[in-house]
PDB file of C-alpha atoms in Angstrom:
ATOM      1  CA  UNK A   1     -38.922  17.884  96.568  1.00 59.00           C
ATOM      2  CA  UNK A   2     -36.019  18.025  94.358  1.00 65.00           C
ATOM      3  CA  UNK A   3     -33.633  14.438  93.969  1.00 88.00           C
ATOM      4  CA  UNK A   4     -30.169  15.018  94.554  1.00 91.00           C
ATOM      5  CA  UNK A   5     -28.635  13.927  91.524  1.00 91.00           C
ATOM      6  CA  UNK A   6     -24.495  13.941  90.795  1.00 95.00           C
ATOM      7  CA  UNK A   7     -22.471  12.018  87.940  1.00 95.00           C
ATOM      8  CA  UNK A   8     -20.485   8.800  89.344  1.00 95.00           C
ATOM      9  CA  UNK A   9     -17.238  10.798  88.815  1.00 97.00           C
ATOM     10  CA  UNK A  10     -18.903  13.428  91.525  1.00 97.00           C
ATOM     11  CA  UNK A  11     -20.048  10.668  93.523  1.00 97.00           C
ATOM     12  CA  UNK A  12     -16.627   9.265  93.817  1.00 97.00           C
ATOM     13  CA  UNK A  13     -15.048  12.273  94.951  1.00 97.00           C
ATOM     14  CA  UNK A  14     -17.173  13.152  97.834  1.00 97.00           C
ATOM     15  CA  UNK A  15     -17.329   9.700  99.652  1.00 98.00           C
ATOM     16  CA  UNK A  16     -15.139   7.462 100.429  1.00 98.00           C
ATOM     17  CA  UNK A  17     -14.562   3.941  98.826  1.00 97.00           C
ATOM     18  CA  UNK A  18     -16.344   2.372 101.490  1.00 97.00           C
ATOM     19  CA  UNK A  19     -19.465   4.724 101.721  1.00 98.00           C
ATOM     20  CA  UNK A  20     -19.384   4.846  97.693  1.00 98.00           C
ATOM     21  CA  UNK A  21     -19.425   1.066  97.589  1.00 98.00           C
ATOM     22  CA  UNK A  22     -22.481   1.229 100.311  1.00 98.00           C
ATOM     23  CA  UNK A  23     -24.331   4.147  98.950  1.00 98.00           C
ATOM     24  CA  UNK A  24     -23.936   3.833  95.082  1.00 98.00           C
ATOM     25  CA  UNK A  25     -22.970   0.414  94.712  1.00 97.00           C
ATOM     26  CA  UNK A  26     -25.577  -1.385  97.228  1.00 96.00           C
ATOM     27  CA  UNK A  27     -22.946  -2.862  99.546  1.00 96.00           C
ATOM     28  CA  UNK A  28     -22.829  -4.075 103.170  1.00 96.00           C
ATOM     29  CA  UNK A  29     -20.288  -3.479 105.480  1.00 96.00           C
ATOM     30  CA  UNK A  30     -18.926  -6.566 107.808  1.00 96.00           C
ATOM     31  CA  UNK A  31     -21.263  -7.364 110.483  1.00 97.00           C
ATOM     32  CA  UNK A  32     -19.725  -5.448 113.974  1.00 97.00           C
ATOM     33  CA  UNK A  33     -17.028  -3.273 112.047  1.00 96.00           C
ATOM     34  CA  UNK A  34     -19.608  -0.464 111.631  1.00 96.00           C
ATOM     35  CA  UNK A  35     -18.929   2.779 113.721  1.00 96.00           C
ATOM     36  CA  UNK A  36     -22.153   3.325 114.715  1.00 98.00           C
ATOM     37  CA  UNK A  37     -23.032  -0.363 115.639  1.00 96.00           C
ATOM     38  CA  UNK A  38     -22.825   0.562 119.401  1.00 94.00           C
ATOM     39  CA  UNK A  39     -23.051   3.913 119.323  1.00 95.00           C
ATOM     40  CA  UNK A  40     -26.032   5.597 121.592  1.00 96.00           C
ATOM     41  CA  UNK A  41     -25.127   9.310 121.717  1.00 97.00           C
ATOM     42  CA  UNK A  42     -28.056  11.289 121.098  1.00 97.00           C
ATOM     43  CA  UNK A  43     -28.277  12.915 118.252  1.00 98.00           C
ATOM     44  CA  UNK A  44     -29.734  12.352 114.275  1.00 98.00           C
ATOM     45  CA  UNK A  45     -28.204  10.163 111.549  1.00 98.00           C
ATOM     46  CA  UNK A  46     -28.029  11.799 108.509  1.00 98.00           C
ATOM     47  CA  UNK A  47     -27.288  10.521 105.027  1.00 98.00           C
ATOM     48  CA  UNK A  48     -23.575  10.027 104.204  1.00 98.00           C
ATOM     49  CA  UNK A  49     -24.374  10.874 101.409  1.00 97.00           C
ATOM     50  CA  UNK A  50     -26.505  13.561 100.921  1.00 97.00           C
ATOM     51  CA  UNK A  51     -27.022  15.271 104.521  1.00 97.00           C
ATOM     52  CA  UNK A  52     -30.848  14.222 104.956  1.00 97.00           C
ATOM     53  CA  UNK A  53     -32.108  13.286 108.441  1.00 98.00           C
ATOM     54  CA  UNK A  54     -32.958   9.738 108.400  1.00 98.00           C
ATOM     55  CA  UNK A  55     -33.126   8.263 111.707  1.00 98.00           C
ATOM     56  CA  UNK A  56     -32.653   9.756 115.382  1.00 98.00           C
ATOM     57  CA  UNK A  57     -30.848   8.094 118.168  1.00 98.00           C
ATOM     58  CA  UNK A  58     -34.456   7.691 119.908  1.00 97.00           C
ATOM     59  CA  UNK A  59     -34.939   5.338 117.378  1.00 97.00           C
ATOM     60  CA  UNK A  60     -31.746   3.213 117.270  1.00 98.00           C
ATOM     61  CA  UNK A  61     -31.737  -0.126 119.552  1.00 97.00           C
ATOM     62  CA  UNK A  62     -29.213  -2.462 119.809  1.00 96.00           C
ATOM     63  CA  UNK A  63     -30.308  -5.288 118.208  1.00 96.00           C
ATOM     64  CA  UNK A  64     -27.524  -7.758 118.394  1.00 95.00           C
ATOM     65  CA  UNK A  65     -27.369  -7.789 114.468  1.00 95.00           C
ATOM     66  CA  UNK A  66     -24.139  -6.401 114.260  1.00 96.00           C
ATOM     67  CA  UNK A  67     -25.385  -3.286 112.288  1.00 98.00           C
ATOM     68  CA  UNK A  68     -27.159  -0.270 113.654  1.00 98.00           C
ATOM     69  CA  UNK A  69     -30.226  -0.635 114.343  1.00 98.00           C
ATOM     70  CA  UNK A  70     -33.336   1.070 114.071  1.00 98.00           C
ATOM     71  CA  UNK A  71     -37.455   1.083 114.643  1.00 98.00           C
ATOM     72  CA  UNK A  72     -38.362   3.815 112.712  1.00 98.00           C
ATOM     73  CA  UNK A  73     -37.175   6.099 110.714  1.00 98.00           C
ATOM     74  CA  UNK A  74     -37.088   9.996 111.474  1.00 98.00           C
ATOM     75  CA  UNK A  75     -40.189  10.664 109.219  1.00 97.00           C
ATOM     76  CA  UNK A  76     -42.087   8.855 106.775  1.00 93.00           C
ATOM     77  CA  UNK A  77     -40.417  10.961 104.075  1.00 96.00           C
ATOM     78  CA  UNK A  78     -37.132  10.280 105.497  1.00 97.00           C
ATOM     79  CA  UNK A  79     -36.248   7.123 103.385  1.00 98.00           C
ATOM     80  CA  UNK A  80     -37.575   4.727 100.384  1.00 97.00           C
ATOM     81  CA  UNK A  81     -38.204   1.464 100.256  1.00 98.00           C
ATOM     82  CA  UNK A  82     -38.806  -1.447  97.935  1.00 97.00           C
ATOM     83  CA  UNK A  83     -38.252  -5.178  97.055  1.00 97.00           C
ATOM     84  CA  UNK A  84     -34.836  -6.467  96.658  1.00 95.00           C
ATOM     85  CA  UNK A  85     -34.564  -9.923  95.118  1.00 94.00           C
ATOM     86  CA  UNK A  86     -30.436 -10.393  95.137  1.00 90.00           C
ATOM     87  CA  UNK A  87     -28.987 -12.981  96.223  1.00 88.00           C
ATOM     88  CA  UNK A  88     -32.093 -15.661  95.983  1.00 92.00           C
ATOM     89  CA  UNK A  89     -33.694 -13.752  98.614  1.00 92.00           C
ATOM     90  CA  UNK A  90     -36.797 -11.605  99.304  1.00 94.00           C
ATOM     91  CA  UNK A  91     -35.843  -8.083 101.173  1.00 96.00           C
ATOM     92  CA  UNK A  92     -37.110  -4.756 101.521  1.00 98.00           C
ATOM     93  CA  UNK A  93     -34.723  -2.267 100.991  1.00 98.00           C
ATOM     94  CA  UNK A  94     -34.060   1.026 102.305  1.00 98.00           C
ATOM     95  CA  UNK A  95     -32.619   4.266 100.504  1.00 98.00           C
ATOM     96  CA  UNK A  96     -32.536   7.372 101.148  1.00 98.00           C
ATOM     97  CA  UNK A  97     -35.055   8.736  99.946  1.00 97.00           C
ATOM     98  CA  UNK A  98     -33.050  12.391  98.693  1.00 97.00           C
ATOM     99  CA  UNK A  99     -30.411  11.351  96.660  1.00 97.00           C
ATOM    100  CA  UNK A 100     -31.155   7.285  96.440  1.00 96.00           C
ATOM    101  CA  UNK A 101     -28.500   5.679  98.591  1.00 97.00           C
ATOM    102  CA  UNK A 102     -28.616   2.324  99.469  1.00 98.00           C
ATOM    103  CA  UNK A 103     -28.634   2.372 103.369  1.00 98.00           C
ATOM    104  CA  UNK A 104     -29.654  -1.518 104.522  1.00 98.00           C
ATOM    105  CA  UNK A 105     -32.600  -3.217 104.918  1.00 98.00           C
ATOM    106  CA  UNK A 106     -35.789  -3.076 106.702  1.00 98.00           C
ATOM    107  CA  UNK A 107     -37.468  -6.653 108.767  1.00 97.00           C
ATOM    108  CA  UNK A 108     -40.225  -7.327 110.160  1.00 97.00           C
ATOM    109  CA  UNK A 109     -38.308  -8.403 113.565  1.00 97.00           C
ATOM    110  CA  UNK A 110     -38.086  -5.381 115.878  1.00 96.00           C
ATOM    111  CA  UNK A 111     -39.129  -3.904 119.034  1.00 94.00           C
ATOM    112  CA  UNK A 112     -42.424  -2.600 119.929  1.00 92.00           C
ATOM    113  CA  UNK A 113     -44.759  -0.217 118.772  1.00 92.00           C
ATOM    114  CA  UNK A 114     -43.622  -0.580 115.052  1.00 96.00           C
ATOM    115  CA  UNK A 115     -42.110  -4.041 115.102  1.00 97.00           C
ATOM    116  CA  UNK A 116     -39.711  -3.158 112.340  1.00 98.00           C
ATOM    117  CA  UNK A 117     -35.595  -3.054 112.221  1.00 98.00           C
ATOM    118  CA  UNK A 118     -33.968  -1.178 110.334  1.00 98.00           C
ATOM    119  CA  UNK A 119     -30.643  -2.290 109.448  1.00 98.00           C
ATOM    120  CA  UNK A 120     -28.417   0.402 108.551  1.00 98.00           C
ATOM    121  CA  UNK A 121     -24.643   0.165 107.147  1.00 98.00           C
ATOM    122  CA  UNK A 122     -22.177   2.645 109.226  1.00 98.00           C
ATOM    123  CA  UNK A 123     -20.914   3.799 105.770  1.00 98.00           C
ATOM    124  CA  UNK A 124     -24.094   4.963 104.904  1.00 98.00           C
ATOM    125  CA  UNK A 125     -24.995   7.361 107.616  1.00 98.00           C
ATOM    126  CA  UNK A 126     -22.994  10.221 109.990  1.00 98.00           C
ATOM    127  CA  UNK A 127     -24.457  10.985 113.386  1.00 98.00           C
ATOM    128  CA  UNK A 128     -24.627  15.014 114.512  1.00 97.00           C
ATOM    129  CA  UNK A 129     -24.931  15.024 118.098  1.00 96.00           C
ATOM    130  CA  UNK A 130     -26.834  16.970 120.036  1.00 91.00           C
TER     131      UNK A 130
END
């Protein structure tokens, strides 16, 4: 599969200075300011910045993190993930596995059958409805 790959100055045009400080910058949003922290319509969550399915409203939980929340992503070849060391701590990190974005983090502390929670920014994903 071909990366998406764009120049910062293309970057910066298409998002917005929130979902560019999220996406391409590695950024959280404020706990509980997210639009999709309470949102249960069904539907997928795509990459903000990129378009690729990475989650599906099956999925999302509410978790009480104040982020969306998620225990599994829409396929295993939805999203990347690695270890992030910033801030003095040890986290796993979630992109999107298309065109890089940073999306959240992944922890061990979720619902059954995966036991994992993914916690997504707002910024970084849109939800089509179905």
């Amino acid at each position: 599969m071909t990366k998406v790959q764009k120049t910062d100055a293309e970057w910066r045009a298409e998002l917005s200075p929130e979902q560019y400080h999220v996406l391409r910058e590695k950024g959280t949003e404020r706990p509980f300011t997210g639009e999709y922290d309470h949102t249960f319509e069904p539907g997928t969550y795509e990459c903000a910045g990129c378009g690729k399915t990475l989650f599906t409203s099956d999925a999302k939980y509410d978790s009480g993190c104040g982020w969306p929340a998620f225990s599994a992503p829409a396929s295993e070849e939805a999203v990347d993930e690695e270890t992030d060391t910033a801030y003095g701590m040890v986290r796993t990190e979630v992109m999107c596995a298309d065109c890089g974005g940073h999306l959240g983090h992944v922890f061990p502390d979720g619902p059954h059958p995966t036991g994992l929670r993914y916690c997504i920014n707002s910024a970084a994903i849109k939800l089509e409805e179905t």
